[in-house]
Tab-separated table of C-alpha atoms in Angstrom:
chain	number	residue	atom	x	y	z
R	1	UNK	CA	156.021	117.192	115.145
R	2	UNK	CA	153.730	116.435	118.453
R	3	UNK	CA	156.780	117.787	120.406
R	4	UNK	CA	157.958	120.308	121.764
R	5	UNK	CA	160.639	120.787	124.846
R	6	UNK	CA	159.187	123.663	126.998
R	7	UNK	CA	159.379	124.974	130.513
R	8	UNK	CA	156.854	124.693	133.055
R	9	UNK	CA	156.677	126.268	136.757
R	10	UNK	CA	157.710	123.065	139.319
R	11	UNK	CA	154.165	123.774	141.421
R	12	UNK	CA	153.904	124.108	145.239
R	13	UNK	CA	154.071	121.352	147.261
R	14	UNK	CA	151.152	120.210	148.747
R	15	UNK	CA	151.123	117.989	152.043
R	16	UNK	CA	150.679	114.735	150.234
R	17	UNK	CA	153.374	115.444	147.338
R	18	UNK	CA	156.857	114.590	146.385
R	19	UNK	CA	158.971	116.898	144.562
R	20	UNK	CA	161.412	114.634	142.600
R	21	UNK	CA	164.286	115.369	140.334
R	22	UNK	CA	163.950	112.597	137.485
R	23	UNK	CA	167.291	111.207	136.543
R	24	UNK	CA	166.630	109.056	133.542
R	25	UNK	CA	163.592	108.168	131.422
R	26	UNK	CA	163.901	105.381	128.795
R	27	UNK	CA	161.400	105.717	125.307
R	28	UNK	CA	159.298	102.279	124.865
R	29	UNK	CA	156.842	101.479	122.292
R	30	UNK	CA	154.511	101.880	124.394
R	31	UNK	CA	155.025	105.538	124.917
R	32	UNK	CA	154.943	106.234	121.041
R	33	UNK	CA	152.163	104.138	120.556
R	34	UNK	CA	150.183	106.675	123.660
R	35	UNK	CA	151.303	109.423	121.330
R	36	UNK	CA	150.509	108.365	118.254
R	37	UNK	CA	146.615	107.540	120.378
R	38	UNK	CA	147.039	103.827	119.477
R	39	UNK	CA	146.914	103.024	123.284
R	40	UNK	CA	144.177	102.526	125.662
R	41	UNK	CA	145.479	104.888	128.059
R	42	UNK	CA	145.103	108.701	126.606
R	43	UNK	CA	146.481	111.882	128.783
R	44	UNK	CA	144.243	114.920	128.665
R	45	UNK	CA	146.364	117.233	126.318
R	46	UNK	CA	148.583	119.013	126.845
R	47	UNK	CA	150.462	115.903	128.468
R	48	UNK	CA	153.730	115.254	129.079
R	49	UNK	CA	155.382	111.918	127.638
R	50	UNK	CA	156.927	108.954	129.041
R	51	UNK	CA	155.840	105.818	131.619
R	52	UNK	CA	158.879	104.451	132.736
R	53	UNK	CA	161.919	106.528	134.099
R	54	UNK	CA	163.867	106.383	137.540
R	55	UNK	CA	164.136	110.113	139.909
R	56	UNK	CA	165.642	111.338	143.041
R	57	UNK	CA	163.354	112.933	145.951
R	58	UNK	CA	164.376	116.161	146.510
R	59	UNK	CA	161.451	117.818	149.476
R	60	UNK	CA	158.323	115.900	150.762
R	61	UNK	CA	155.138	117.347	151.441
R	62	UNK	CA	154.164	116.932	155.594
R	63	UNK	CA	151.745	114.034	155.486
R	64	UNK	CA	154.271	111.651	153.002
R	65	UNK	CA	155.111	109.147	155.351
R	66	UNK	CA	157.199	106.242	152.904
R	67	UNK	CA	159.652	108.418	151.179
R	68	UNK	CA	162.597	110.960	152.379
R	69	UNK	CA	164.997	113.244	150.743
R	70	UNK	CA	167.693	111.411	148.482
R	71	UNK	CA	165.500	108.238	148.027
R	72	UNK	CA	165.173	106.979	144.519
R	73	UNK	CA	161.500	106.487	143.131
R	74	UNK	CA	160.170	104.759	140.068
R	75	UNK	CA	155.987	105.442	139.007
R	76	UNK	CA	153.601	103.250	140.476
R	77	UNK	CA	151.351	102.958	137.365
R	78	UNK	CA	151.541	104.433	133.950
R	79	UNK	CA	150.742	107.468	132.722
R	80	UNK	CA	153.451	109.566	134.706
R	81	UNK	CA	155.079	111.661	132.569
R	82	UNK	CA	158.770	110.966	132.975
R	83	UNK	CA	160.032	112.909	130.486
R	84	UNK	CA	160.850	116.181	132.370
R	85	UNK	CA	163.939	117.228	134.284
R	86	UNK	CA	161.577	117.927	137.395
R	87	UNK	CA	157.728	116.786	138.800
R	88	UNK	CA	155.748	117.290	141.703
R	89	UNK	CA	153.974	113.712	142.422
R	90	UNK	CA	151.041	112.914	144.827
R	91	UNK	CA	152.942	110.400	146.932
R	92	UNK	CA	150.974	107.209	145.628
R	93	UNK	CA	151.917	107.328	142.132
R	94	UNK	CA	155.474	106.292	143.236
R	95	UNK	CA	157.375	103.316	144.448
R	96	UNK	CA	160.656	103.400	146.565
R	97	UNK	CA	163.248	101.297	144.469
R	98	UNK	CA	167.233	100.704	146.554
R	99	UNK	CA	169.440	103.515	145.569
R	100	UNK	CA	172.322	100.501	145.208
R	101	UNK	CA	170.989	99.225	141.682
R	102	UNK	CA	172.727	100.694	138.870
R	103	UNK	CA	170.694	103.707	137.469
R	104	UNK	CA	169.156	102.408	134.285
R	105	UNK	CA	168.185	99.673	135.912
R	106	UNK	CA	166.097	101.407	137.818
R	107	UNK	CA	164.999	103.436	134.838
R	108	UNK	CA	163.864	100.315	132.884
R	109	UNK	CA	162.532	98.696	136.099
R	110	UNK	CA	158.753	99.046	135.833
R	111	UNK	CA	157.600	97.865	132.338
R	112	UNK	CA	159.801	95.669	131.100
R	113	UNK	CA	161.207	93.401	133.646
R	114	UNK	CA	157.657	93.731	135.612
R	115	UNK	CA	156.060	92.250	132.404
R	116	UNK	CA	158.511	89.548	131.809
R	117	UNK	CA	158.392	88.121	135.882
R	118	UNK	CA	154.647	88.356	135.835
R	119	UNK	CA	154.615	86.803	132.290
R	120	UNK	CA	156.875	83.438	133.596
R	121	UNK	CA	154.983	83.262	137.252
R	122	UNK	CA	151.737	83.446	136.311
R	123	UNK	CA	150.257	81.661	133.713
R	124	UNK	CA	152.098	77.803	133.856
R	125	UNK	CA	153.462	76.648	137.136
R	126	UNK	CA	156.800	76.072	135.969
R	127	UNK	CA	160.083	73.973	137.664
R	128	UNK	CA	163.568	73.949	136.845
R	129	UNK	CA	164.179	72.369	133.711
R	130	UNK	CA	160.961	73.656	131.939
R	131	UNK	CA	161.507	75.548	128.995
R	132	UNK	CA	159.615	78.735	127.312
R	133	UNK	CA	159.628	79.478	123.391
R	134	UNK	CA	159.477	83.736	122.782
R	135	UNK	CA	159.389	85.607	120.004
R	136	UNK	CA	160.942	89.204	119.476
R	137	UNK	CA	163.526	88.292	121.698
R	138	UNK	CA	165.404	90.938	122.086
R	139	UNK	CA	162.773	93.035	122.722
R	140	UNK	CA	163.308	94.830	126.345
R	141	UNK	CA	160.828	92.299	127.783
R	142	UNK	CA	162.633	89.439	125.712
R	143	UNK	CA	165.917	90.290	127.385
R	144	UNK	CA	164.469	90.260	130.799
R	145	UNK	CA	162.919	86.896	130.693
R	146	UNK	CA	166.040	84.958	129.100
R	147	UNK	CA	167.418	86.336	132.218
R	148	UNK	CA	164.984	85.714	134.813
R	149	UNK	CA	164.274	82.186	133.612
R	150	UNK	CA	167.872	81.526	133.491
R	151	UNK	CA	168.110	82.591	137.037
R	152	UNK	CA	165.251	79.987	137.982
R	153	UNK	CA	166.815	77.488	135.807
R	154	UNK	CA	164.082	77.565	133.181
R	155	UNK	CA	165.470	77.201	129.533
R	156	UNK	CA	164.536	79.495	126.794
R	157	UNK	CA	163.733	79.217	122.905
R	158	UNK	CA	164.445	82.517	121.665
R	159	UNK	CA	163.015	83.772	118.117
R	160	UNK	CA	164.324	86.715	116.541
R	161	UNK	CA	163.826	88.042	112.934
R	162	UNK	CA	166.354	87.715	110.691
R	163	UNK	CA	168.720	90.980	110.210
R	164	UNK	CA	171.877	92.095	108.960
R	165	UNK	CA	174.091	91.634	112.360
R	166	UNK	CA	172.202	88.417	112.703
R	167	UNK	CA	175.372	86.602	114.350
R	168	UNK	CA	176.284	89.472	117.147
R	169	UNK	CA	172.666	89.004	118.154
R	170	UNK	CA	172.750	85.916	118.639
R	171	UNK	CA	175.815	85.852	120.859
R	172	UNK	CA	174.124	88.736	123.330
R	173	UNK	CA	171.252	86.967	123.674
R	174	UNK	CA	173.613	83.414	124.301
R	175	UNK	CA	175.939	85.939	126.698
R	176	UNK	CA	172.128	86.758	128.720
R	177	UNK	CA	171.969	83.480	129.297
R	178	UNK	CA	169.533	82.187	126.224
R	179	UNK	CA	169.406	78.673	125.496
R	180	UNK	CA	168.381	78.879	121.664
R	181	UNK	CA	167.815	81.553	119.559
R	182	UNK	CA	166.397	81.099	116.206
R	183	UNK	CA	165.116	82.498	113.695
R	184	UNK	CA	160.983	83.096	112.000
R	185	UNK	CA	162.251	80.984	109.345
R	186	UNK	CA	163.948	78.504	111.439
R	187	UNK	CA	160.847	77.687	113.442
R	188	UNK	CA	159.340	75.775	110.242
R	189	UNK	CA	162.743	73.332	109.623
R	190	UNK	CA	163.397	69.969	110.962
R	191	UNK	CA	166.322	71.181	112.779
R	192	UNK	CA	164.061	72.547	115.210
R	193	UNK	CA	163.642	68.821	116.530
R	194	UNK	CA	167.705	68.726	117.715
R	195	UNK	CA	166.752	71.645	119.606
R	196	UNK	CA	164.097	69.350	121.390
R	197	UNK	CA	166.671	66.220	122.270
R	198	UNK	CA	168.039	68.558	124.907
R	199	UNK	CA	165.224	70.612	125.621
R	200	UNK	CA	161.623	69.476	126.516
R	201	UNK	CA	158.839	70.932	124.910
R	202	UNK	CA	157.870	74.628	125.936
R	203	UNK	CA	154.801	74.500	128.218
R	204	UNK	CA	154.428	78.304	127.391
R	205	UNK	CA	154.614	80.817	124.733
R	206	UNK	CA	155.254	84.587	124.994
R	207	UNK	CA	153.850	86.350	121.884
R	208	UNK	CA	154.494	90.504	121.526
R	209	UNK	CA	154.605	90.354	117.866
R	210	UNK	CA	151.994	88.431	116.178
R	211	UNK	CA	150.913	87.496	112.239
R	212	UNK	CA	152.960	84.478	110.958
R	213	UNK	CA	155.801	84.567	113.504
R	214	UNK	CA	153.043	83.662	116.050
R	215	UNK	CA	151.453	80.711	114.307
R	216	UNK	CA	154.793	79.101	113.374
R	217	UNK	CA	155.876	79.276	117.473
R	218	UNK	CA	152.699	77.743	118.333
R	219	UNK	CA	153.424	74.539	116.828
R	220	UNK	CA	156.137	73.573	119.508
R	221	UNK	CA	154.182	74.234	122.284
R	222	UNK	CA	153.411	71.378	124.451
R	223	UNK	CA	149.942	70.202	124.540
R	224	UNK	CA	147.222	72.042	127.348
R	225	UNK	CA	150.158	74.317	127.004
R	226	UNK	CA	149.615	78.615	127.170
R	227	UNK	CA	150.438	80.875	124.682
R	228	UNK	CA	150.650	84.598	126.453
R	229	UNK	CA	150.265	87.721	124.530
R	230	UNK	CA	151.515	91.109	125.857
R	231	UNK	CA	152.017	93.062	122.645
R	232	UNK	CA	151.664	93.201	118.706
R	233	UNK	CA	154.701	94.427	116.886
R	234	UNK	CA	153.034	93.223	113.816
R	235	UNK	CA	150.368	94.628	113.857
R	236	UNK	CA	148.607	91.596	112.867
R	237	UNK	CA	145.971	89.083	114.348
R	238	UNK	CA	147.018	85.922	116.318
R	239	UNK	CA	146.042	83.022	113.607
R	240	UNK	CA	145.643	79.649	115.234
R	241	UNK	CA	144.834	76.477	113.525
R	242	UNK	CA	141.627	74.901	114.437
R	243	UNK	CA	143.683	71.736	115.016
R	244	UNK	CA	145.970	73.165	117.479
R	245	UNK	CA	142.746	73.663	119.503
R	246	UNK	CA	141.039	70.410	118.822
R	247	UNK	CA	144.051	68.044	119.343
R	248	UNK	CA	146.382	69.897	121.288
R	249	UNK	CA	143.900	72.113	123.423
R	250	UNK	CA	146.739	74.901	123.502
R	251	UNK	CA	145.145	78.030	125.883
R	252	UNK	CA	145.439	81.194	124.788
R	253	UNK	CA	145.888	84.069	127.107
R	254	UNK	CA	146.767	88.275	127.032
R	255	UNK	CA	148.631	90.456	129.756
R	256	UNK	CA	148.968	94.126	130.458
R	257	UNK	CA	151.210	95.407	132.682
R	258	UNK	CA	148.996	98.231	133.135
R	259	UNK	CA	145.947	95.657	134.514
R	260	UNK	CA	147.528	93.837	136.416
R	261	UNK	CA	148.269	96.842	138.742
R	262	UNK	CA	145.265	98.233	138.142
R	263	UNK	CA	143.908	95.110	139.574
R	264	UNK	CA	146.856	94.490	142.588
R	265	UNK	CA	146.350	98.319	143.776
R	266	UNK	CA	144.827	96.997	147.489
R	267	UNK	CA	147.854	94.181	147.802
R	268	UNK	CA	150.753	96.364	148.147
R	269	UNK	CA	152.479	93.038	149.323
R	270	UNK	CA	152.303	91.670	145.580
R	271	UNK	CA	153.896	94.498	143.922
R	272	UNK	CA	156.413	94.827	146.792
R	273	UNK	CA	157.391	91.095	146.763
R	274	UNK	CA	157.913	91.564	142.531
R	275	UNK	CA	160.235	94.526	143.235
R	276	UNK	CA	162.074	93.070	145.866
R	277	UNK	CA	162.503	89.732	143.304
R	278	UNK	CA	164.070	91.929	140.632
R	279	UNK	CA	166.226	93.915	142.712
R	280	UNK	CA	168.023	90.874	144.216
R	281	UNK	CA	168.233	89.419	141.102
R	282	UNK	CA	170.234	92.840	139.886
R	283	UNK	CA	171.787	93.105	142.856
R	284	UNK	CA	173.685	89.906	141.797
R	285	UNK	CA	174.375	90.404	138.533
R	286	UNK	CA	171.450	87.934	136.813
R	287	UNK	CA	169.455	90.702	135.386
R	288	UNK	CA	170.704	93.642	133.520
R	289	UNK	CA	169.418	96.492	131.909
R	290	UNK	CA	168.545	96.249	128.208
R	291	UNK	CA	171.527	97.682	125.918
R	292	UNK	CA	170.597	101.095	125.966
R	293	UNK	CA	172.116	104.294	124.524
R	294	UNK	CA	172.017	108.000	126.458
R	295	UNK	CA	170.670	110.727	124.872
R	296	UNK	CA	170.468	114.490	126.727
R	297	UNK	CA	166.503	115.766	126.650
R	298	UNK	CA	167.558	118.608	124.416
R	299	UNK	CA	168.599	116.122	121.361
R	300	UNK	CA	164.841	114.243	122.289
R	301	UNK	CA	164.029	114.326	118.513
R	302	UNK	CA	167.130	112.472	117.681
R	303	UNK	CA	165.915	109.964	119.940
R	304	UNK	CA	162.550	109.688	119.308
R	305	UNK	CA	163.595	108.705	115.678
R	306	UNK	CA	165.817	106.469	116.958
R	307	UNK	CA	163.510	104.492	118.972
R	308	UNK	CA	161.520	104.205	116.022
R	309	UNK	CA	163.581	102.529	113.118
R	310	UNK	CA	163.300	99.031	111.896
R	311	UNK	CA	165.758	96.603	114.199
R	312	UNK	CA	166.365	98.477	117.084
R	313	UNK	CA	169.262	96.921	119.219
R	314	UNK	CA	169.729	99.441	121.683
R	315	UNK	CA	166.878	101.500	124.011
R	316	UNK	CA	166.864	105.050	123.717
R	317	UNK	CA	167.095	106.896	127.278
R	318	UNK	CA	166.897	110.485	128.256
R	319	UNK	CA	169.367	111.426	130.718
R	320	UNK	CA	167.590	114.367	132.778
């Protein structure tokens, strides 16, 4: 295996540090795929895993001026290194998240949710009533936009694959707050027109999966309407009829998280005014974290595998 647990010195503090406790770190796909050296992003070895996690500030170095002692900090950008029960951070890899959100929310905070409110603001302006068609629903970014366009009063076509526990899926996803969820094979049968007497047409598409599962969402999309792509469970191309173009002049359009910080890293207010967004919105109960099952660091290979397997319903996270 490319793991191994293994103790490190915690190393002095230097004026512009934070030494932080973490407290939980979840395992994306993401963070296999930056393993595996499928991802653009590549540590110098050896590296420490994991992108997304939630910690506690223990000590501050003497020039940190925007965190204390006891405040709760998520990383600013990938690349971290959550995994570990301790880390000494310069100060501007971290953000300050409220210490009154439950803790794996903050733990799944910064890829998933971020993705799925920049996904839904901006690429289509869109108003109450609109809807959006996604596929791999349940994903961690699927759950967070059923629940973030439910709490702007934007409806939401949700494809899923079909699965064994098929009906239980179905019902989380309703309990979220989905409008529709249905499945690859559905999106080809006239029954997807009832759908549409109550619905309008989606004016955009969120794709993380692509192949065949892609093509077949694409033909409900309004027309001038976006299709977005953030990931490729699939692992195949995006195939788009040359009609869709033509007569329908569908855009087509990618996001990474990863970018788009890259690219708002002089407009703190941006990234502050997303934050703020999706703590109210836990703060009152419209956005949860994704069903996720605790695992101690020592059993990490039992949860690495898990992460991996076909149909994954719940999110593997260490608890640190």
């Amino acid at each position: 295996s490319l793991f191994r647990l293994k103790d490190l010195e915690v190393p002095k503090l230097g004026d512009s540090n934070v030494h932080v406790k973490m407290l939980a770190a979840p395992i994306n796909p993401a963070d296999i795929n930056m393993i595996q050296g499928t991802y653009p992003i590549l540590s110098p070895l050896p590296a420490v895993g994991g992108n997304e996690g939630v910690g506690e500030v223990l000590e501050v170095g003497r020039r940190v001026t925007a965190l204390a002692p006891g405040d709760w900090v998520i990383p600013a950008d990938a690349g971290l290194g959550t995994w570990r029960t301790w880390g000494v951070f310069p100060e501007e890899l971290l953000l300050k998240v409220p210490r009154d959100i439950p803790v794996l929310c903050a733990a799944t905070l910064s890829v998933n949710p971020c993705t799925a409110f920049r996904v839904l603001a901006d690429f289509e302006s869109l108003a109450p009533g609109d809807s959006v068609i996604q596929n791999a629903a349940n994903s961690g970014v699927g759950q967070a936009v059923i629940q973030i366009a439910r709490a702007s009063g934007i409806k939401t076509i949700n494809v899923v694959r079909d699965r064994p526990d098929l009906p239980k899926l179905m019902e989380r996803l309703m309990a979220l707050g989905a409008d529709h969820v249905v499945t690859e094979e559905m999106l080809r049968k006239p029954e997807m027109k009832d759908i549409f007497k109550s619905t309008p047409r989606p004016r955009l598409a969120l794709n993380c999966v692509g192949g065949k599962s892609t093509t077949e969402m694409l033909r409900h999309l309004q027309p001038k309407g976006t299709m977005v792509t953030y990931g490729g469970m699939a692992k195949q191309p995006v195939m788009v009829p040359v009609s869709t173009f033509i007569f329908r002049d569908v855009r087509l359009r990618g996001f990474w998280m990863t970018q788009w910080r890259k690219d708002h890293a002089q407009d703190p207010e941006s990234v502050a005014g997303m934050m703020d967004a999706l703590c109210q919105l836990i703060r009152r109960g419209q956005l949860t974290a994704p069903a996720c099952t605790g695992v101690p660091l020592q059993d990490y290979r039992a949860a690495l595998e898990a992460s991996m397997k076909p149909f994954v319903s719940s999110k593997q996270i260490l608890l640190l």
